[in-house]
Each structure stands twice: as structure tokens, then as C-alpha cells.
Amino acid sequence: MTGNDSFQNDEKEYSLTVGQFAKLCGTTRDTLRHYYEQKIITPRVDPDNGYHYYSASQISSFFFITTMRQAGCSIQEIRDTINSSSKEAITKLANSKILDMQRELFLINKKISALHLGMWILNTYEEHGYNKVYVGDIPDISVSKTPIRNSDSAYHTADIAADISEHLFKASGNGALSTFPTGVTIGYENLIKKHYVYNNIVSLSFLPADEMDTQKLPSNRVVACYHEHNSSDIEKTYAKMVSYIKRNDLTPLSDLYSVSLINLYNKEKQHTYFKYLFICIA
């Protein structure tokens, strides 16, 4: 084949103008110019007038590049992969981006799960109201825990500030953990003794437990109560829950979980909050 024959074949294959190719790909001339300058999708350049022409076969290349860009690849990564002409290089890059996107998807699902759980707690409150101890069923919930170092003196939030910080730091560095909703636990034996000290910082999630950073609650059946900040002393609510368990001959399976969902202002513009309290039972 002569050089002239090769040029004529190129003319036949590379016959789409920049405008036509841009329209087929749903892109802009500027994007095509940028990709040309970066040497990741190269048109035929007419030696007589300098016009650019593309091949229909390059449409798949354009969408490959677009997909990789959306997956977080840099122009440099794409250029290196294309220029290597290696299946292994493409596979390695694609797999790394798939892992990145799977992690991103997990984090998005974790945020969605956190909001669903928060809304479930709010909606359940509307059904039961404040300071009424009741038995109910809860969905599958997984828990992440950070033990409190000095639990014998952990009576107030101020006493466990360092432990809360550690828990949140651990959660921020580990996609398996959740930072919302977050609360504390009180050991059931201490609850009976009216020794109301915290023993764990906890976060709850609707995502399945991984049995490493998160564990499933021991039961979906709970004795629960909502406590409002401006109502009776929370220690009275603790005592009511213990009394309810004993009076009804129930078997506790967990510590008492105390989850502060959100701080609010009431109609009188007074600062308030409510806690969701529950103990898993057999």
C-alpha cells in the first residue's frame, strides 16, 4: 500500500468533523481540543487546511476516557494507560478506581443509614411520647463501642470528653464506624445499684455488623423510654426502667443505651434535648 493509499484510507475512516463528533459524544469542542492537546484522543489533521477529523471508532475511546474521568482518574493516569497499550495497565487502573468508588458508595450508604436511623428514633418518639417506659421491637442495629477509661468517675459528659474525642477520631478514620447517632451505655449491674456511671461511648447504625468494629445488638426486643431534658430527673427514668424489667419478670441482655439524638429549641426558645433509652431483653 502506497502512502497515498494510506492517506485516502485515513480520510475515509477519519471523516467526522469536530462538530459532528462532539454532537455524537454529547461533549464540546473545547473538551475535544483539551483531549487532543493532552494526547489522549487524537484526530486526523488535514495537512492542507489544519482541520481535525475523527473516526466513529473513537467514540468508544471518548466514553472510556469519560468513564475513567468520572471514576477519579487524572489526565496523566489516562494518558499513561492509553500510551502503554497494555491490558494489564488498563485493568490495574480500572480495578483501583472500582475499589475507590465502592468505598465512596459505602460511605454514602453509611450517611443514608445514619439519617434513616435518626428518623426512625424520631418517629418512634411520636408514637410513645416522653417518660413512658414500654416494650417494643427495634430493627437490626449494629453498634460500635469505645470503652471509657475511667468509668468509675464518668458521671457527666464533661467527665468523658477525652473518650468522646477518641471515639469520634476512630470513627472519622474508619469507614465502618458511624458518628451519628452517638451516645453512651451504663452497665446493667451499675443500673441496679443506682451507680449511674458511663462505661462506653457508642454509635448506632442500620448497616450490618462486621463483627470487628461493629457488633449486632443481642436482641431486637427492648425496654425503652424517651427522656426529655426539662422533665423529671433522668435518674428517676433509669429507676423506672429497672423497675419495669423486674416487675414484668423480663431478662435484660444488654447495658442501658442512652442516645442523644439532637439538641433543639422549644417553642419558648429554651434549649432542650431528648434521649432515647433502651435495654435489650430476651
Coordinates of C-alpha atoms in Angstrom, one line a residue, residues 2-141:
T2 CA 1.4 3.4 -1.0
G3 CA 1.5 6.4 1.3
N4 CA -1.2 8.0 -0.9
D5 CA -3.5 4.9 -0.4
S6 CA -2.9 5.1 3.4
F7 CA -3.9 8.8 3.4
Q8 CA -7.0 8.1 1.4
N9 CA -8.0 5.3 3.9
D10 CA -7.5 7.7 6.8
E11 CA -9.7 10.2 5.0
K12 CA -12.5 7.6 4.8
E13 CA -12.2 6.4 8.4
Y14 CA -11.5 9.8 9.9
S15 CA -14.4 11.7 8.3
L16 CA -16.3 13.2 11.2
T17 CA -15.8 16.9 11.8
V18 CA -15.2 18.2 15.2
G19 CA -18.8 19.5 15.4
Q20 CA -20.2 16.1 14.3
F21 CA -18.0 14.1 16.7
A22 CA -18.8 16.5 19.6
K23 CA -22.6 16.1 18.9
L24 CA -22.3 12.3 18.8
C25 CA -20.4 12.2 22.1
G26 CA -22.5 14.9 23.8
T27 CA -19.5 17.0 24.5
T28 CA -18.0 20.3 23.5
R29 CA -15.3 21.4 21.0
D30 CA -13.3 22.7 24.0
T31 CA -13.2 19.3 25.6
L32 CA -12.1 17.7 22.4
R33 CA -9.4 20.3 22.0
H34 CA -8.2 19.7 25.5
Y35 CA -8.1 15.9 25.0
Y36 CA -6.2 16.5 21.7
E37 CA -3.7 18.8 23.5
Q38 CA -3.2 16.2 26.2
K39 CA -2.7 13.4 23.6
I40 CA -5.4 11.1 24.9
I41 CA -7.7 11.2 21.8
T42 CA -6.0 12.2 18.6
P43 CA -7.9 13.2 15.4
R44 CA -6.6 13.2 11.8
V45 CA -5.3 16.6 11.0
D46 CA -5.8 17.7 7.3
P47 CA -2.3 18.8 6.1
D48 CA -3.9 21.3 3.7
N49 CA -6.2 23.2 6.0
G50 CA -5.4 22.0 9.5
Y51 CA -9.0 20.8 10.1
H52 CA -9.5 18.0 12.6
Y53 CA -11.4 14.9 11.7
Y54 CA -12.4 12.0 14.0
S55 CA -13.3 8.3 13.4
A56 CA -16.5 6.7 14.6
S57 CA -14.4 4.1 16.3
Q58 CA -13.0 6.8 18.6
I59 CA -16.5 7.3 20.1
S60 CA -15.8 4.3 22.4
S61 CA -12.5 5.8 23.3
F62 CA -14.1 9.0 24.2
F63 CA -16.6 7.3 26.5
F64 CA -13.9 5.2 28.1
I65 CA -12.0 8.4 28.9
T66 CA -15.2 10.0 30.2
T67 CA -15.9 7.0 32.5
M68 CA -12.4 7.0 33.8
R69 CA -12.5 10.7 34.5
Q70 CA -15.8 10.2 36.4
A71 CA -14.1 7.5 38.3
G72 CA -11.5 10.0 39.5
C73 CA -8.6 9.3 37.1
S74 CA -6.3 12.1 36.2
I75 CA -5.5 13.0 32.7
Q76 CA -1.9 11.8 33.4
E77 CA -3.2 8.4 34.5
I78 CA -5.4 8.0 31.4
R79 CA -2.6 9.2 29.1
D80 CA -0.1 6.7 30.6
T81 CA -2.7 3.9 30.4
I82 CA -3.6 4.6 26.8
N83 CA 0.0 5.0 25.7
S84 CA 1.1 1.8 27.3
S85 CA -1.4 -0.1 25.1
S86 CA -1.4 -2.7 27.9
K87 CA -4.4 -4.7 29.0
E88 CA -2.7 -5.1 32.4
A89 CA -2.3 -1.4 32.8
I90 CA -5.9 -0.7 32.0
T91 CA -7.1 -3.5 34.3
K92 CA -5.0 -2.2 37.2
L93 CA -6.2 1.4 36.8
A94 CA -9.8 0.3 36.5
N95 CA -9.7 -2.0 39.5
S96 CA -8.1 0.7 41.7
K97 CA -10.9 3.1 40.7
I98 CA -13.6 0.5 41.3
L99 CA -12.3 0.0 44.8
D100 CA -12.3 3.8 45.4
M101 CA -15.9 4.0 44.2
Q102 CA -17.0 1.1 46.2
R103 CA -15.6 2.7 49.3
E104 CA -17.3 6.0 48.3
L105 CA -20.6 4.2 47.9
F106 CA -20.2 2.6 51.3
L107 CA -19.6 5.9 52.9
I108 CA -22.7 7.4 51.1
N109 CA -24.7 4.4 52.3
K110 CA -23.4 4.9 55.8
K111 CA -24.7 8.5 55.8
I112 CA -28.0 7.5 54.4
S113 CA -28.2 4.8 57.1
A114 CA -27.5 7.3 59.8
L115 CA -30.3 9.6 58.7
H116 CA -32.7 6.7 58.4
L117 CA -31.9 5.6 61.9
G118 CA -32.2 9.1 63.3
M119 CA -35.6 9.5 61.6
W120 CA -36.7 6.1 63.0
I121 CA -35.9 7.2 66.5
L122 CA -37.8 10.5 66.0
N123 CA -40.8 8.7 64.5
T124 CA -40.9 6.2 67.3
Y125 CA -40.9 9.0 69.8
E126 CA -44.0 10.4 68.2
E127 CA -45.7 7.1 68.9
H128 CA -44.7 6.8 72.6
G129 CA -44.0 10.3 73.9
Y130 CA -41.8 11.3 76.8
N131 CA -41.1 9.4 80.0
K132 CA -43.3 6.3 79.2
V133 CA -41.5 3.0 79.7
Y134 CA -42.6 0.4 77.1
V135 CA -41.6 -2.8 75.5
G136 CA -41.1 -2.7 71.8
D137 CA -39.3 -4.2 68.8
I138 CA -36.4 -2.4 67.1
P139 CA -34.8 -3.0 63.7
D140 CA -31.5 -4.7 63.2
I141 CA -29.0 -2.2 64.6

